[in-house]
Coordinates of C-alpha atoms and ligand atoms in Angstrom, one line a residue:
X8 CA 41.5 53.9 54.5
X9 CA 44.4 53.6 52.3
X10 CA 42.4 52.3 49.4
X11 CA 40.5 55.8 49.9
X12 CA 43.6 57.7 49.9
X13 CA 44.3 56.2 46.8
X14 CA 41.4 57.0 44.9
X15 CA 40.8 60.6 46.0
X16 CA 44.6 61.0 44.6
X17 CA 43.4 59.4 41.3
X18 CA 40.2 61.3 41.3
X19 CA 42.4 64.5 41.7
X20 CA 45.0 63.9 39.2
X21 CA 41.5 62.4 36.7
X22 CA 40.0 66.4 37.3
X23 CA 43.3 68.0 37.0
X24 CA 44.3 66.1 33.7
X25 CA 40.4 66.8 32.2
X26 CA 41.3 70.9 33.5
X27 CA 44.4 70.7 31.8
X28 CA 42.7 69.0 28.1
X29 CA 39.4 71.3 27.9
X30 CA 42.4 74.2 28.4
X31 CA 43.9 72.8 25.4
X32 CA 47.8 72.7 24.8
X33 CA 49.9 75.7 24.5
X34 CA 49.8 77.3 21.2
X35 CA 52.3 76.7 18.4
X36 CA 54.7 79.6 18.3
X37 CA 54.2 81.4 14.7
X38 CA 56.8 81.7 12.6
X39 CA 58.2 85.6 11.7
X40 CA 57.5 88.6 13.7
X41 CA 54.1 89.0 15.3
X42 CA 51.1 90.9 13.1
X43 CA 50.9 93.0 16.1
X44 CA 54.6 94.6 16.0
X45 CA 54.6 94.5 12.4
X46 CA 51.6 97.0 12.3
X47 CA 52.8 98.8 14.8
X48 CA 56.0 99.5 13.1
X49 CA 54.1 101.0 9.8
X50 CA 51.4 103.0 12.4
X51 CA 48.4 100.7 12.0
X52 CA 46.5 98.6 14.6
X53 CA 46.1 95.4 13.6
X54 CA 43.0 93.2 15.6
X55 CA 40.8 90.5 15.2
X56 CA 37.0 89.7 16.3
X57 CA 37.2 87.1 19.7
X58 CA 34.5 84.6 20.5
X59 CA 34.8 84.8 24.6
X60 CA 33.8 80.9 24.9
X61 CA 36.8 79.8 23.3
X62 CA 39.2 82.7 25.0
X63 CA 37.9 81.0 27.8
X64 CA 38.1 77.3 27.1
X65 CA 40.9 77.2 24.5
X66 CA 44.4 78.2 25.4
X67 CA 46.4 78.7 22.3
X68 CA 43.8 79.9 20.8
X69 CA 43.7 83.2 23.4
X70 CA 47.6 82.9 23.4
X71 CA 47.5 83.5 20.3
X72 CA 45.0 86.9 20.5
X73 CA 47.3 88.0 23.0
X74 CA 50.9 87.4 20.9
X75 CA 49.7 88.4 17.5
X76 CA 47.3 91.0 17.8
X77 CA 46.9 94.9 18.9
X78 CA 43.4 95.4 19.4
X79 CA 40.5 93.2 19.6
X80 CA 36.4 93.6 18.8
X81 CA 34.3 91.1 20.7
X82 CA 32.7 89.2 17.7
X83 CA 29.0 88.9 19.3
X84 CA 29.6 89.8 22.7
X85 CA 28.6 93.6 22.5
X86 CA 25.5 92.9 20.3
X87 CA 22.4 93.7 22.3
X88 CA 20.7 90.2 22.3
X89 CA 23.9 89.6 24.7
X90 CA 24.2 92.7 26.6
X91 CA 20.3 93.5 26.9
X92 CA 18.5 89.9 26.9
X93 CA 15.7 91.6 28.6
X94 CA 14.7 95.3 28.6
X95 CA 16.5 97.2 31.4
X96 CA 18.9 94.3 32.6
X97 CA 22.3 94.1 31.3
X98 CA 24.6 91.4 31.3
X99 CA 28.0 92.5 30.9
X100 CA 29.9 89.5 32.1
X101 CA 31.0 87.8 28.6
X102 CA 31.7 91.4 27.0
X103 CA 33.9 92.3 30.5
X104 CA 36.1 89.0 30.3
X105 CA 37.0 90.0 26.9
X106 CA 37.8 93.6 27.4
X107 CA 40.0 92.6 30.4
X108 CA 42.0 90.2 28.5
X109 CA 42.3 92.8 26.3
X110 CA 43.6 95.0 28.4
X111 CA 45.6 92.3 30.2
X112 CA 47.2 91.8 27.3
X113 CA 48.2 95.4 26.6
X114 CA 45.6 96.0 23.4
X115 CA 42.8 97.9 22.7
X116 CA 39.1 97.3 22.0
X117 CA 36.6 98.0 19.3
X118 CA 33.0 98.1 21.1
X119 CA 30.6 96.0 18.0
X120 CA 27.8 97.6 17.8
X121 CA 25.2 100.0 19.4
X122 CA 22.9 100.4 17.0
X123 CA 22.5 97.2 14.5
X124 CA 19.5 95.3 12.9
X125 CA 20.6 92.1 13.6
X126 CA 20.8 89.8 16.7
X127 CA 18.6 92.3 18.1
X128 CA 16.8 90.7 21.5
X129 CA 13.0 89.9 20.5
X130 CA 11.5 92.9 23.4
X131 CA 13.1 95.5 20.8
X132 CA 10.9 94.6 17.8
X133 CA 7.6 95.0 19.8
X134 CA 8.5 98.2 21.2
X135 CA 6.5 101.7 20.1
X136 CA 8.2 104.9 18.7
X137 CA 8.4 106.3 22.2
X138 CA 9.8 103.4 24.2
X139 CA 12.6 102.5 20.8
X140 CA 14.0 105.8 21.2
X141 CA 14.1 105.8 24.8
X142 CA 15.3 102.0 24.9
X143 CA 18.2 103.3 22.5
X144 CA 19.0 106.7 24.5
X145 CA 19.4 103.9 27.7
X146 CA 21.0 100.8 26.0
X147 CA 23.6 103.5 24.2
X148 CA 24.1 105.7 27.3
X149 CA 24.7 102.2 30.4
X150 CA 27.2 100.5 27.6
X151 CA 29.2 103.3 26.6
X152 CA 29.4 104.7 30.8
X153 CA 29.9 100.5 31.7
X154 CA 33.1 101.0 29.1
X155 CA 34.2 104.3 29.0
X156 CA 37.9 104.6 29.6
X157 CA 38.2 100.9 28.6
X158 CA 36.7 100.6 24.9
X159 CA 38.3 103.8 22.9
X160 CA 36.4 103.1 19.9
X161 CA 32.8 102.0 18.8
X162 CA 31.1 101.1 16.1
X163 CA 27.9 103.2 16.7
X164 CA 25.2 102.6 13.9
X165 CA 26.1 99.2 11.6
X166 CA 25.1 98.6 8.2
X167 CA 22.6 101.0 8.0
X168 CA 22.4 100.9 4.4
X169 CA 20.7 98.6 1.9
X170 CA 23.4 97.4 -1.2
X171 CA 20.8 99.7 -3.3
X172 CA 21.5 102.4 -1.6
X173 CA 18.9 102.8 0.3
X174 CA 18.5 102.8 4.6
X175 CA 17.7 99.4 5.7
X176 CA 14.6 99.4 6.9
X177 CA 15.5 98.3 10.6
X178 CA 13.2 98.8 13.6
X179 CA 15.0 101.5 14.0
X180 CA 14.3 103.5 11.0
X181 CA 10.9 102.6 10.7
X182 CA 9.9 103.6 14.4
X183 CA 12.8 106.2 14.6
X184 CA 12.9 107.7 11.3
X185 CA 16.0 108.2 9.4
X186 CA 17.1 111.1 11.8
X187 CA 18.0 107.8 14.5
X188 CA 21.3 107.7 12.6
X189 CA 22.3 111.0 13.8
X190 CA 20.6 111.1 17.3
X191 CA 22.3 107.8 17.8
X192 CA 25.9 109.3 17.3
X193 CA 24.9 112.6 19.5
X194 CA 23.9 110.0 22.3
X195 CA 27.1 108.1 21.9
X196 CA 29.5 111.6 22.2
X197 CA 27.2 112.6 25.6
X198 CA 27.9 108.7 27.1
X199 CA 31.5 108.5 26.5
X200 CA 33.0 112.0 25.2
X201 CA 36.6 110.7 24.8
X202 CA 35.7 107.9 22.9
X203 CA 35.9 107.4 18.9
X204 CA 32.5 107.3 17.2
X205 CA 33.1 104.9 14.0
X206 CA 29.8 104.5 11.3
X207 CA 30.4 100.9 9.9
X208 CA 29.1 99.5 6.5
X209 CA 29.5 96.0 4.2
X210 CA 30.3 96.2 1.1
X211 CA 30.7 99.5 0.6
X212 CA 33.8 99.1 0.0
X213 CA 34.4 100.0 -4.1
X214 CA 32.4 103.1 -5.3
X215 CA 29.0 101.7 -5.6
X216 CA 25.5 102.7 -5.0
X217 CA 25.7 101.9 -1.4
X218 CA 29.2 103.7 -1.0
X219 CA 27.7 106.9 -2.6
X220 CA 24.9 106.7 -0.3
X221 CA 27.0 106.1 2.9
X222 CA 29.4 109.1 1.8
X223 CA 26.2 111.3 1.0
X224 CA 24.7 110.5 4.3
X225 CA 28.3 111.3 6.3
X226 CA 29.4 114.2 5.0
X227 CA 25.2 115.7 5.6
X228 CA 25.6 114.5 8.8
X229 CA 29.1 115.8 9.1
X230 CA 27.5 119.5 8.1
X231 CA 25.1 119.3 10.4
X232 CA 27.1 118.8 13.4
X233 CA 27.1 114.8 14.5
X234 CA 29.6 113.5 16.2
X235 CA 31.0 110.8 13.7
X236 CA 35.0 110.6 13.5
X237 CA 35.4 107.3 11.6
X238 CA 34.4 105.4 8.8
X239 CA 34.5 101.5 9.1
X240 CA 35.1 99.4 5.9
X241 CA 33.8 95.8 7.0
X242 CA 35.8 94.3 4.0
X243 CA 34.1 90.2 3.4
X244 CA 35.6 89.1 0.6
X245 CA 36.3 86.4 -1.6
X246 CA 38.1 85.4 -4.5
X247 CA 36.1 88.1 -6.6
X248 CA 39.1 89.8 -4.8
X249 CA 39.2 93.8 -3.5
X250 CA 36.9 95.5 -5.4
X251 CA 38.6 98.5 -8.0
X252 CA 37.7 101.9 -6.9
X253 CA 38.9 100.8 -2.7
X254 CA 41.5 103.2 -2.3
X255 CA 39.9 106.0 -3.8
X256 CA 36.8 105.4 -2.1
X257 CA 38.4 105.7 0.8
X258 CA 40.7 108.9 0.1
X259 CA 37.1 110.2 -0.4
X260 CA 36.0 110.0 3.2
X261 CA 39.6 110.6 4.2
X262 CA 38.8 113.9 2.9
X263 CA 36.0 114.5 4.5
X264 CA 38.0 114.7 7.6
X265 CA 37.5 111.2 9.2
X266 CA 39.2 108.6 9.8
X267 CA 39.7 104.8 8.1
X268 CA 39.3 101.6 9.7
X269 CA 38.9 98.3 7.9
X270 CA 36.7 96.0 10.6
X271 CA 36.0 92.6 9.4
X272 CA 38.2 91.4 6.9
X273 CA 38.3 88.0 5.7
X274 CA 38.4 86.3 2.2
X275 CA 35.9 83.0 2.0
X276 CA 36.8 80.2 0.0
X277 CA 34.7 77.0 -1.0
X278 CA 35.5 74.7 0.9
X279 CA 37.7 72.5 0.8
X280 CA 40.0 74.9 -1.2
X281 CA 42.6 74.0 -3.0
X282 CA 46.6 75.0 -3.3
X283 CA 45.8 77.4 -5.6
X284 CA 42.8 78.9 -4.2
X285 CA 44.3 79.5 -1.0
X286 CA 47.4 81.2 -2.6
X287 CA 44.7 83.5 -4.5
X288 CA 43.2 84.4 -1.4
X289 CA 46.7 85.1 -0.1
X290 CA 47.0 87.7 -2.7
X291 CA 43.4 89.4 -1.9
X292 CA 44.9 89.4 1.8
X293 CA 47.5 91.2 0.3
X294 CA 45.5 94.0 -1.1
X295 CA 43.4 94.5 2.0
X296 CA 46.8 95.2 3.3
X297 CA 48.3 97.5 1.0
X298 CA 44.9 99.3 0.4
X299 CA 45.1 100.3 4.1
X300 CA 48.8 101.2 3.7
X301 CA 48.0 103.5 0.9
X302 CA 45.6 105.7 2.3
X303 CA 46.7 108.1 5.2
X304 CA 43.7 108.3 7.1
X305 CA 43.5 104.3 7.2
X306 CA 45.4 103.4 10.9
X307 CA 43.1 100.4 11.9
X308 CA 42.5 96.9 10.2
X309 CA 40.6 93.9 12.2
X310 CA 40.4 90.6 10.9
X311 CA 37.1 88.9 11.6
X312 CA 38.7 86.2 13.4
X313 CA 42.1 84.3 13.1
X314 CA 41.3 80.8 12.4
X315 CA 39.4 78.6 10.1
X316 CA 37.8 76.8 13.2
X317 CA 36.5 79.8 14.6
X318 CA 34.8 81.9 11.5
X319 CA 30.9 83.0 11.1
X320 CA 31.4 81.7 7.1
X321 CA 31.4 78.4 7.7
X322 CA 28.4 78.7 9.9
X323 CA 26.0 80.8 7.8
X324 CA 27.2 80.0 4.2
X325 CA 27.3 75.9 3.5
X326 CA 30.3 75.2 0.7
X327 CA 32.3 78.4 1.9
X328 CA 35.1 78.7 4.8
X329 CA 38.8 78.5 5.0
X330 CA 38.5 82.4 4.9
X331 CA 40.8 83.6 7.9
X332 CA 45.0 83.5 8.0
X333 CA 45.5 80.2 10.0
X334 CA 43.8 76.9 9.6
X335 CA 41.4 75.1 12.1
X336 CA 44.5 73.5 13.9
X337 CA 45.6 77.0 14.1
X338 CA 48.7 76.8 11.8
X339 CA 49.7 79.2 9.3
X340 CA 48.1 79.5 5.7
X341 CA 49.4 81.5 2.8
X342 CA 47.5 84.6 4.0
X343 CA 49.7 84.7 7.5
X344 CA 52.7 84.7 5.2
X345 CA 50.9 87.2 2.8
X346 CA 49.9 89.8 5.4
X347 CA 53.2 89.9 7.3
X348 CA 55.1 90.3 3.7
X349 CA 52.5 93.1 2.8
X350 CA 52.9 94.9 6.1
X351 CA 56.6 94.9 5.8
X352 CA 56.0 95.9 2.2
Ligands
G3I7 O1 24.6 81.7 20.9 C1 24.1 80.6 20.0 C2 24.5 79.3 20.7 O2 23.8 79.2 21.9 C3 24.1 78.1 19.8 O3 24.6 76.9 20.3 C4 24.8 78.3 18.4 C5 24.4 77.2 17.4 O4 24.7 77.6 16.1 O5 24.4 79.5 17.9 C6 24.8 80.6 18.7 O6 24.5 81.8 18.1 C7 25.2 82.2 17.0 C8 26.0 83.4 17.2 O7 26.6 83.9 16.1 C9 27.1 83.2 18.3 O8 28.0 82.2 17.9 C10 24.2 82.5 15.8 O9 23.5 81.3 15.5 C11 24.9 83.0 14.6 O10 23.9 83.5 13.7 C12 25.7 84.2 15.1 O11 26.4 84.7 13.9 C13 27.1 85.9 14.0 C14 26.5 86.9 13.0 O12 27.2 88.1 13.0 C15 25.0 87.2 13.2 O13 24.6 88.2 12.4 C16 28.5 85.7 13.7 O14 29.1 84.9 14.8 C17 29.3 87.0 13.6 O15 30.6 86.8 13.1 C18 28.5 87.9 12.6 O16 29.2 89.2 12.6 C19 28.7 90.1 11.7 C20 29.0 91.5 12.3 O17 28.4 91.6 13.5 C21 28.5 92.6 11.4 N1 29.0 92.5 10.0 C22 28.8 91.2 9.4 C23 29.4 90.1 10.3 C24 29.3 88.7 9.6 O18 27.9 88.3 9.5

């Protein structure tokens, strides 16, 4: 009997130490005042992109979401391949956890993306003209209801351009036309009328062929009525640094009436970098910073995630990482000290 006693106390203290590890520890306070209250001081929202599996199983790493930042995008979690895995059923859950730390936490969140080429669920690609629009009319119209009053802002059509200029040709636009672009944001202001309808593009970011396109293709859709009210820079860099021409490509598109937000920022190194590289890559920081600072319309600016163990460079382009403000053990690089300095600036 006792020996039983005994090991069903040590089998209880085994679970509650292995609990307590995949947790993780507490996270290391970071030193100066918190991105979040510095923005918030100069009138910008400053987010990140989450990954819910590690909110969930890593607890600096969400302490950290909650302490430094004002807003949050789910990185994948609102991609339809996630939300829509099969035609007509929708899994919220991952998306939901997110938005409620969120809001938990007393941020905002950007809803990434409605209408997007990529990680697409396989059903959409074998779907006719018909059953695309009408899978887009339904997939637009249950998310933005299943958030409305909880996700203020969405990106509603991403990276709809080609770096030529021209409209990627996505399912979309080859069943839908290019008029899906436009129906898409009409759909969006009929789901959720009090949300903000953001159009979001990569590397559009100096004036280019894609960034004369995008403007050409707002401000006609502007004229002819469509709901758009924002513009969203993704800004990936590296140390080719902010491209010339950033500011005043956005002061155009400011004065078109709509408003700024930069969405995925980060600055990829090769990797391993070295002291000086990740100083330079403090400085392009810098400029993301200051670029958004300098243009009125520009009130939003998201990093695409916080820390060098948790960044989609690493995974997708081999020799390149280290491109987000803390390192994989989640302490401070050059850019955290870069970015605070530049929103105090
Ligand atoms: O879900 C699987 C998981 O089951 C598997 O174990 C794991 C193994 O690698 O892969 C997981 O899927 C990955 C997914 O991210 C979730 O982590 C995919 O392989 C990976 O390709 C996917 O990458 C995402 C990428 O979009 C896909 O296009 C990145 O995390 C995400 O940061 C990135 O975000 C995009 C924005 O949406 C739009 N702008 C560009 C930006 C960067 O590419």
């Amino acid at each position: 009997m006792r020996r039983l006693a005994v090991g069903a106390v040590f089998a209880v203290v085994v679970i509650g130490a292995l609990l307590v590890i995949g947790q993780g520890g507490p996270a290391e306070p970071l030193p100066g005042q918190p991105l979040r209250a510095l923005g918030n001081a100069k009138g910008i929202v400053v987010g990140t992109a989450v990954r819910e599996d590690q909110q969930r199983k890593n607890r600096a790493y969400r302490e950290l979401i909650a302490a430094q930042f004002q807003s949050v995008t789910p990185e994948n979690e609102m991609k339809w391949y996630l939300l829509q895995p099969e035609q007509g059923r929708f899994t919220f859950e991952a998306a939901d956890r997110v938005v409620k730390e969120a809001l938990d936490a007393g941020q905002t969140v950007r809803g990434h993306s409605l209408v997007f080429h990529g990680q697409l669920p396989l059903w959409v690609g074998k779907l006719g003209r018909r059953e695309l629009e009408g899978a887009m009319r339904a997939h637009i119209a249950e998310v933005m209801r299943h958030y409305a009053g909880r996700v203020g802002v969405w990106d509603v059509v991403n990276e709809a351009l080609l770096d030529d200029g021209g409209l990627r040709p996505s399912p979309f636009l080859k069943r839908l036309g290019s008029g899906y672009i436009g129906e898409a944001f009409g759909l969006a202001r009929k789901a959720d009328p009090k949300a903000k309808l953001y159009i979001n593009e990569i590397g559009a970011e100096g004036i280019n062929a894609k960034s004369n396109r995008l403007y050409r293709l707002v401000r006609d859709l502007k004229s002819q009525g469509a709901p758009i009210d924002g513009v969203g820079f993704q800004t990936h860099f590296n140390l080719g640094g902010v491209p010339d021409g950033f500011v005043d490509n956005m002061r155009r598109f400011e004065a078109l009436g709509l408003e700024i937000a930069l969405t995925e920022a980060d600055v990829g190194l090769p990797v391993p970098p070295t002291t000086e590289q990740l100083e330079a890559q403090s400085q392009v920081y810098a400029r993301i910073v200051e670029s958004c600072l300098a243009v009125k319309a520009c009130k939003s600016l998201t990093f695409w995630g916080f820390t060098d163990g948790r960044s989609w460079i690493p995974e997708t382009q081999p020799g390149m990482g280290a491109a987000t403000l803390l390192d994989e053990q989640l302490r401070p690089k050059p850019a955290f000290a870069a970015v605070q300095r530049a929103l105090s600036g």
